[in-house]
CSV table of C-alpha atoms and ligand atoms in Angstrom, one decimal:
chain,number,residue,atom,x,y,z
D,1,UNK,CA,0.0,0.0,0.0
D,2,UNK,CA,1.0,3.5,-0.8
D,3,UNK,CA,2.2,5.1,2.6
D,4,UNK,CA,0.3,8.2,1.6
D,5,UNK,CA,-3.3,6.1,1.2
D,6,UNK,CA,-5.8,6.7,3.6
D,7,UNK,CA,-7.6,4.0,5.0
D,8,UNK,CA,-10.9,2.4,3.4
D,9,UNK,CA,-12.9,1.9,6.6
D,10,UNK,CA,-16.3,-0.5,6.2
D,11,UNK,CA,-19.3,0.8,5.2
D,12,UNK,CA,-21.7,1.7,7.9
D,13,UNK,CA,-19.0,1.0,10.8
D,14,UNK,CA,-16.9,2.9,12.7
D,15,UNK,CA,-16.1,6.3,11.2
D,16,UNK,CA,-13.2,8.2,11.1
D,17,UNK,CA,-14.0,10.4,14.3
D,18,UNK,CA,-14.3,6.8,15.9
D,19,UNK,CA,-11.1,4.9,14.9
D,20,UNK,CA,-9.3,8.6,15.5
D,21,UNK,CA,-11.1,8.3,19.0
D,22,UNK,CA,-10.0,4.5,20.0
D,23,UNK,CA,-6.5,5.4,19.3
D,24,UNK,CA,-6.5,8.9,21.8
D,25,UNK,CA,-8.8,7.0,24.1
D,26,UNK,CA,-5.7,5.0,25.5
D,27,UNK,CA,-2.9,6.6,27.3
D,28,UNK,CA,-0.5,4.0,27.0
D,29,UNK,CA,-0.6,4.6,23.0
D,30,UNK,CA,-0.4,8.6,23.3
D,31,UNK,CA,2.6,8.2,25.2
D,32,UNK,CA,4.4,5.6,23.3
D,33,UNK,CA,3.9,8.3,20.1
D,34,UNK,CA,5.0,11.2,22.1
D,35,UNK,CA,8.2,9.2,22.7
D,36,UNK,CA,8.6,8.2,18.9
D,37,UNK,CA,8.4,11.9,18.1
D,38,UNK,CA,11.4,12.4,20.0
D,39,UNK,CA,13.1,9.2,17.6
D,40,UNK,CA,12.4,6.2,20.2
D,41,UNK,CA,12.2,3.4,18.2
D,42,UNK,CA,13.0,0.2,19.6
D,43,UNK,CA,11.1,-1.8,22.1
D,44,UNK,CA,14.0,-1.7,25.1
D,45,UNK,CA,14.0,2.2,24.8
D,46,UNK,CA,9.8,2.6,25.5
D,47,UNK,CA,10.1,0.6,28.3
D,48,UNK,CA,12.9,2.6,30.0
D,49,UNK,CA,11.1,5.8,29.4
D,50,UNK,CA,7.5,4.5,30.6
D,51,UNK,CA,6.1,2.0,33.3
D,52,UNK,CA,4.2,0.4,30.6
D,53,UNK,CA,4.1,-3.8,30.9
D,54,UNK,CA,5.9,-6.1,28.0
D,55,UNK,CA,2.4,-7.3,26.9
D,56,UNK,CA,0.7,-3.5,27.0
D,57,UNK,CA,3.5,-2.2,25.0
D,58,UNK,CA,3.8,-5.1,22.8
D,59,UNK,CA,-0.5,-4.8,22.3
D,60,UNK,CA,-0.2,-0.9,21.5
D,61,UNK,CA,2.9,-1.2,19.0
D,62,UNK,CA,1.0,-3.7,16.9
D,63,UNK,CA,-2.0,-1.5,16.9
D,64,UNK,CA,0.1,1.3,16.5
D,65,UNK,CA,1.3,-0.5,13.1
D,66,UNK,CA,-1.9,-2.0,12.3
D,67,UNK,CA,-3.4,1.4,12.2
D,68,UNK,CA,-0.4,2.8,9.3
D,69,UNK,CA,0.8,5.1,12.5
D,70,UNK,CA,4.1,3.1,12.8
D,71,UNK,CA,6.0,0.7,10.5
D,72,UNK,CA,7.8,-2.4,11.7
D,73,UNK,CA,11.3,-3.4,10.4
D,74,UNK,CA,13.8,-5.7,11.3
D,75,UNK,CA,17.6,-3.7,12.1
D,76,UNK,CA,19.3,-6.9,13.0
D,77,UNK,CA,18.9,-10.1,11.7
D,78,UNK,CA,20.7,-12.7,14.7
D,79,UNK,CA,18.7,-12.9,16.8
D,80,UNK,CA,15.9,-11.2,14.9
D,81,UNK,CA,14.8,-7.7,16.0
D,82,UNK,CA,12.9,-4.6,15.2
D,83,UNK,CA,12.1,-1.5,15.6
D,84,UNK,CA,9.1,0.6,14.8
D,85,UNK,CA,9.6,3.8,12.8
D,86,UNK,CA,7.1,6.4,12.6
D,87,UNK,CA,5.5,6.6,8.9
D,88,UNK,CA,3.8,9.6,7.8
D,89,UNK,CA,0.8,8.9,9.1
D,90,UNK,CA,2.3,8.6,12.2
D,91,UNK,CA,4.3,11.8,12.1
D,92,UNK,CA,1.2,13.9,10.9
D,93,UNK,CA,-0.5,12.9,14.3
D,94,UNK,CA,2.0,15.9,16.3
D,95,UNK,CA,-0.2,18.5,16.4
D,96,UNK,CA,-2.7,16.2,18.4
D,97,UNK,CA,0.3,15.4,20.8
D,98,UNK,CA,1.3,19.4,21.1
D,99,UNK,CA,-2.4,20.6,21.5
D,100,UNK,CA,-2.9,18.0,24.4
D,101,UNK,CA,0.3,19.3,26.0
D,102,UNK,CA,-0.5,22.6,25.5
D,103,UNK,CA,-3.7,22.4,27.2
D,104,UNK,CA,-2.4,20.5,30.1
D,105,UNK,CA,0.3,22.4,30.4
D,106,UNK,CA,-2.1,26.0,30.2
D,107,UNK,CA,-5.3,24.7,32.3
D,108,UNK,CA,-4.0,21.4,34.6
D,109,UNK,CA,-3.1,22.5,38.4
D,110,UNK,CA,0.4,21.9,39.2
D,111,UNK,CA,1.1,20.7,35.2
D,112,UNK,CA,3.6,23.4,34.5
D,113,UNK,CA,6.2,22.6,36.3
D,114,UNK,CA,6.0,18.3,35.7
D,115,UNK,CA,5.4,18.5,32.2
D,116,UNK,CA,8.3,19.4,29.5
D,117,UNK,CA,8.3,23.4,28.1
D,118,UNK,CA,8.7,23.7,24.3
D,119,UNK,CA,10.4,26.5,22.5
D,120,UNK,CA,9.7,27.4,18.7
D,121,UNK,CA,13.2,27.4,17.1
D,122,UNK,CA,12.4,30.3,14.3
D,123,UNK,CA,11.8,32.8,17.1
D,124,UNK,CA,13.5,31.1,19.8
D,125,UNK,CA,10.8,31.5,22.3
D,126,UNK,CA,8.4,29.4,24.9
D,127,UNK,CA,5.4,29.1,22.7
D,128,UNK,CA,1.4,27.8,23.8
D,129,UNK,CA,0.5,27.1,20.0
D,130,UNK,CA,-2.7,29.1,19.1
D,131,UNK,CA,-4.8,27.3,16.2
D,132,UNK,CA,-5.4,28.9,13.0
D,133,UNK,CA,-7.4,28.2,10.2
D,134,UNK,CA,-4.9,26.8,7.4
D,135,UNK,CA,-7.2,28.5,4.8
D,136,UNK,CA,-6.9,32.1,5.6
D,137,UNK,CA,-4.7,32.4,8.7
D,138,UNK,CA,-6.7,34.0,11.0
D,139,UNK,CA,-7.1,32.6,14.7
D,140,UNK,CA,-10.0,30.7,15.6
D,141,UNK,CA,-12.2,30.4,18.6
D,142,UNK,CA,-14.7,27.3,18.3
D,143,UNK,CA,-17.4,30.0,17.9
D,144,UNK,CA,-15.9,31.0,14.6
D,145,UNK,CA,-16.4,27.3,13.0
D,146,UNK,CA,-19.6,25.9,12.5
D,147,UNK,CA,-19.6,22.3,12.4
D,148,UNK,CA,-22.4,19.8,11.1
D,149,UNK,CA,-22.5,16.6,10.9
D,150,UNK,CA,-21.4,15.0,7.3
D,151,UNK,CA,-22.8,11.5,5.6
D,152,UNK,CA,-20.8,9.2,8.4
D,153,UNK,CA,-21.3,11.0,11.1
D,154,UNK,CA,-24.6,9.7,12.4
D,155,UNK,CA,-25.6,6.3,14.4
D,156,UNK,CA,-23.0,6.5,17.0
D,157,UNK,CA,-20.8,5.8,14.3
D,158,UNK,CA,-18.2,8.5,16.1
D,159,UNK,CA,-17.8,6.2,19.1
D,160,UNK,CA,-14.3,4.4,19.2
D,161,UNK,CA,-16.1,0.4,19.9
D,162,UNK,CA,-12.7,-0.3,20.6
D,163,UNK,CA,-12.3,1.8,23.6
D,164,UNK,CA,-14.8,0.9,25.5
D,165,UNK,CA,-14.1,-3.0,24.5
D,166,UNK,CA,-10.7,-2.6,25.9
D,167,UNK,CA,-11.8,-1.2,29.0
D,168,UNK,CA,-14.2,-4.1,30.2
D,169,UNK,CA,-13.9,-7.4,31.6
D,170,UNK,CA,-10.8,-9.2,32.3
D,171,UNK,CA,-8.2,-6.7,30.7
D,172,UNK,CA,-9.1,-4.1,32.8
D,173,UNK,CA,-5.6,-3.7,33.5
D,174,UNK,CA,-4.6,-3.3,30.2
D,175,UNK,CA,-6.7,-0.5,29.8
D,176,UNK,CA,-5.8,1.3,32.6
D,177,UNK,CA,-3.8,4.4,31.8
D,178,UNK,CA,-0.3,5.7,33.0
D,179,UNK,CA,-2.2,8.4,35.0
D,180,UNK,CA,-0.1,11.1,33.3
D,181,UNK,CA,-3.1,13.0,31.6
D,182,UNK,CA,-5.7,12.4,33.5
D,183,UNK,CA,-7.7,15.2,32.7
D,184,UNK,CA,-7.4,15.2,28.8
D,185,UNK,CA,-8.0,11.3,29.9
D,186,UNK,CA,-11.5,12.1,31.8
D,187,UNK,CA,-12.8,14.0,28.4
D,188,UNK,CA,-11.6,11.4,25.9
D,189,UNK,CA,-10.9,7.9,27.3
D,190,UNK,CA,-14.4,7.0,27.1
D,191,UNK,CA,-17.1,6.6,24.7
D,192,UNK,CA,-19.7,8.7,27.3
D,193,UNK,CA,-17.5,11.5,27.7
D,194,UNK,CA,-16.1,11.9,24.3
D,195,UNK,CA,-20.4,11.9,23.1
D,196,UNK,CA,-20.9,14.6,25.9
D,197,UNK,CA,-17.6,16.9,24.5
D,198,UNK,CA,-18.6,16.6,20.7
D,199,UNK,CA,-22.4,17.7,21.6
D,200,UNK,CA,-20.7,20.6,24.0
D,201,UNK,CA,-19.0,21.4,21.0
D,202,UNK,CA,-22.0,21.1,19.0
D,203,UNK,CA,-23.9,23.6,20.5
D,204,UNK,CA,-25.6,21.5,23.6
D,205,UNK,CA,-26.7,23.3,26.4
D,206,UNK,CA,-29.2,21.9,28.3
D,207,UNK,CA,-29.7,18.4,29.9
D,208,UNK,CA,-31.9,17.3,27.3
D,209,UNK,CA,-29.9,18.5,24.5
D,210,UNK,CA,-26.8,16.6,25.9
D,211,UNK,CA,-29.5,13.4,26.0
D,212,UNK,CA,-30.5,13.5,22.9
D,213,UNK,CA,-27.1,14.3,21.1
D,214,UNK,CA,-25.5,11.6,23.1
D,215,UNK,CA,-28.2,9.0,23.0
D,216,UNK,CA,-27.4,8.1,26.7
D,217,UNK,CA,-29.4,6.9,29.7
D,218,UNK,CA,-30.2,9.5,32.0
D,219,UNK,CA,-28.1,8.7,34.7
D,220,UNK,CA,-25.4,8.4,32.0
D,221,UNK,CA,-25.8,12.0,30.8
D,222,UNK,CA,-26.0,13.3,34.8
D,223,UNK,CA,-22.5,11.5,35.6
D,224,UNK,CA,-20.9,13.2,32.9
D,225,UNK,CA,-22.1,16.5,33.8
D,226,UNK,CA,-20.9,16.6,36.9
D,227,UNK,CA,-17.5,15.2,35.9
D,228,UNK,CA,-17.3,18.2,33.6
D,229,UNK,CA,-18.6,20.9,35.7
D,230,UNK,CA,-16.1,19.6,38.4
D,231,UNK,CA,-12.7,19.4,35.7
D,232,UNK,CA,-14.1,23.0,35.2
D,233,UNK,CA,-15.0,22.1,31.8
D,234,UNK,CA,-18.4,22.7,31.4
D,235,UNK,CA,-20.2,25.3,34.0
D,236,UNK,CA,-23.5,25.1,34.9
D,237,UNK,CA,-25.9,28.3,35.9
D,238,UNK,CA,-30.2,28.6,35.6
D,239,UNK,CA,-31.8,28.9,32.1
D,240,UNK,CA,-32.6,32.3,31.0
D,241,UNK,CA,-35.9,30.7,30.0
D,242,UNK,CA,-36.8,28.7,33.2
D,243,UNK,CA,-34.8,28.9,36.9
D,244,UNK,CA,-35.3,25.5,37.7
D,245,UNK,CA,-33.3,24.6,34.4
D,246,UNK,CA,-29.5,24.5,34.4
D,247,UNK,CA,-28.0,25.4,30.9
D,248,UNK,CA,-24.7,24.4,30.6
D,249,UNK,CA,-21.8,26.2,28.9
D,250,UNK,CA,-18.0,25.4,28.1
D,251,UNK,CA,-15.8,27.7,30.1
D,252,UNK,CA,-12.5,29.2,28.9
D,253,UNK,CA,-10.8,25.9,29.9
D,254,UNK,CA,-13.6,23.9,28.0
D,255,UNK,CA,-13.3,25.7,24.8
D,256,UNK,CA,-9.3,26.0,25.2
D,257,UNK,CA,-9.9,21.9,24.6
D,258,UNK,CA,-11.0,22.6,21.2
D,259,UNK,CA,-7.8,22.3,19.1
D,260,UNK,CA,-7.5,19.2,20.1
D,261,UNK,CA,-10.9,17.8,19.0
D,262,UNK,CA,-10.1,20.0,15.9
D,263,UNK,CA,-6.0,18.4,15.4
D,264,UNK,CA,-7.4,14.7,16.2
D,265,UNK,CA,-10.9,14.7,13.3
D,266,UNK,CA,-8.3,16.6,10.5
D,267,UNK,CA,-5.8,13.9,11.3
D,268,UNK,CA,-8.6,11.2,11.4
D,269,UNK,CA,-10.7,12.1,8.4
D,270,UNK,CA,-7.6,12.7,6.2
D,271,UNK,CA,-6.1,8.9,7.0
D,272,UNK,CA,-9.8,7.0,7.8
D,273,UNK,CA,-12.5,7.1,5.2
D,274,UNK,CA,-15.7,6.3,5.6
D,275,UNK,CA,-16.9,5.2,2.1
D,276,UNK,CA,-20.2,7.7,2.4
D,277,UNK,CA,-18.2,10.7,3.4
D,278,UNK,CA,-16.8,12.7,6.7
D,279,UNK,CA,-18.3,12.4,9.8
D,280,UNK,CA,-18.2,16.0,10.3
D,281,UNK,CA,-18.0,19.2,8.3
D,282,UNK,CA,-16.7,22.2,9.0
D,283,UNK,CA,-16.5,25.8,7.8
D,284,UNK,CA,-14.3,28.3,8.8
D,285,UNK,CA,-17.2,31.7,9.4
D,286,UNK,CA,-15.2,34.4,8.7
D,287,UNK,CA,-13.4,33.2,5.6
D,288,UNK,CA,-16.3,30.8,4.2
D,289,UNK,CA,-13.9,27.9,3.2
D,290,UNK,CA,-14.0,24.4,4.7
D,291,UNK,CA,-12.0,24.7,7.9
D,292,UNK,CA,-9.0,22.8,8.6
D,293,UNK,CA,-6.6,23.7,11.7
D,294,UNK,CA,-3.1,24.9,11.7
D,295,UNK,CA,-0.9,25.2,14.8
D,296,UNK,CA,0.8,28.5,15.2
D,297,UNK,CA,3.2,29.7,17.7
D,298,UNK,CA,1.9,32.8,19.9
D,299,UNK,CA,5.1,34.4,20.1
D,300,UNK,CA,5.7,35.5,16.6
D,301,UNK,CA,2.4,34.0,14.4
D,302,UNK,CA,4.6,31.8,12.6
D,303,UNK,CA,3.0,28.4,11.4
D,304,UNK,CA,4.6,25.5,13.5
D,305,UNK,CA,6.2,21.9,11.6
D,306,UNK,CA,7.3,19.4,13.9
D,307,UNK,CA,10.8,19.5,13.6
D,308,UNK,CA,10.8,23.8,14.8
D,309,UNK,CA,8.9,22.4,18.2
D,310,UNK,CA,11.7,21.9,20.7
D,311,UNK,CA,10.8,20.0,23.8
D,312,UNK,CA,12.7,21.5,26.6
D,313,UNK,CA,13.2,20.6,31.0
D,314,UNK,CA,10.6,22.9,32.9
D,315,UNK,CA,12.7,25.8,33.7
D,316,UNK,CA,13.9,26.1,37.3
D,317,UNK,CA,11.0,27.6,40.0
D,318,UNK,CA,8.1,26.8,36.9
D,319,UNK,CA,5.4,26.1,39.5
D,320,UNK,CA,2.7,28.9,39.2
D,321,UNK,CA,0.4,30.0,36.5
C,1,ZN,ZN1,-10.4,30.9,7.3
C,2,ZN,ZN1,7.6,31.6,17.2
């Protein structure tokens, strides 16, 4: 297969929000990326860095390669070994992997000083990226895209089944996460949660709304709320049309969480197609053209690549805001 092909995916099944999903959903396989972006490549060298098990790491790395992220070849021959090599797939997944750390690093107590700072080597300062749209340039809030819902996008069809196959029964262990994000891990790492951030996203504001959009039990759709009102995500305060009605809203820290969802469905839907079309459509307002999001550094508007994102030690004394 061409390494620049993107993936058939079966008709009526999983779209690409959903397979994008399954993948983010796990920790273990965000974190064994992260360190492939910084050139790990052999097995020995993920396990030094992470307290991950031989059998989870040996499970993600052949997903990881089943998926097109990573490519397995053998670099000695007696005894046989290998090493996984990020393909282009796999390296066009960074912005995902800098938004996260950007919001962590910008909205997670105490997540300054633990996680790595990173510098933009064309202007030589600490950079937050800021998203862009790659049409016209301009910055974008998630107010200034409007979003739909495209042919695949329906039926639950965003849903990673993966995810939430991997974290029941007996392998419960397996899916259990490094703890390391486990904030972007309460709004993605399962199926509930990532239905109640795309219909946040999507313009939901009341508990009905959420419902519906969702398709979730009650009790389902009450959990969820109050996980998010307590991360801060969402906030909740009485309808302008009834008191005894809560509408809910995504604070700054809620809608700082959109280049994320943005980074992970442009990666998704350019390497996953659904044979009827995207799961979602988007339009950037201001400029009219389908919106597609572009990382730029907030220290001198340039547009970041990979290799001009330098990962740096937290400086010395980095513990406040
Ligand atoms: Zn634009
Ligand atoms: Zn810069």
């Amino acid at each position: 297969m061409d390494e620049a092909t993107p993936t058939p995916l079966p008709e009526g099944g999983e779209n690409a929000i959903g397979v994008t999903l399954g993948l983010m959903g796990d920790e273990w396989t965000l974190l064994i990326l992260r360190y492939a972006h910084q050139g790990v490549r052999r097995y020995a060298d993920w396990r030094e860095r992470l307290p991950i098990s031989d059998s989870v790491l040996a499970a993600r790395l052949a997903l990881l390669t089943a998926q097109g992220l990573l490519e397995r070849t053998a670099y000695q021959r007696r005894p046989l070994r290998y090493e996984y090599r990020l393909t282009r797939r796999g390296r066009e997944f960074w912005p995902v992997l800098v938004a996260i750390w950007a919001w962590e690093h910008r909205w997670v107590e105490g997540r300054d000083a633990s996680l790595p700072w990173m510098r933009h080597a064309v202007c030589g300062r600490h950079m937050q990226p800021r998203m862009a749209c790659a049409a016209c340039g301009e910055t974008v809030e998630p107010r200034d895209v409007a979003s739909r819902l495209g042919p695949s996008g329906g039926g639950g069809r965003s849903v990673p089944a993966a995810a939430t196959r991997r974290r029941s029964g007996a392998a419960a262990g397996a899916g259990a996460g490094a703890g390391l994000f486990p904030e972007t891990m309460a709004l993605i790492g399962n199926r509930w949660s990532v239905m109640m951030l795309g219909a946040a996203f999507l313009g939901a504001h009341r508990f009905g709304e959420f419902r519906q959009m969702m398709g979730a039990p009650p009790a389902m759709v009450s959990d969820r709320l109050r996980t998010f009102t307590g991360l801060g995500v969402l906030a909740g305060e009485p309808s302008a049309d009834r008191a005894d009605w809560t509408s809910y809203r995504l604070t700054a820290k809620g809608r700082a969480f959109f280049p994320v969802v943005m980074t992970a469905i442009d990666w998704g839907q350019r390497w996953f197609r659904a044979p009827d079309g995207p799961a979602l459509e988007s339009v950037h307002r201001a400029c009219g053209r389908p919106f597609g999001p572009r990382l730029v550094c907030d220290g001198c508007g340039g547009a970041l690549a990979e290799h001009d994102v330098l990962v740096e030690e937290a400086p010395a004394g980095a513990t406040g805001r």
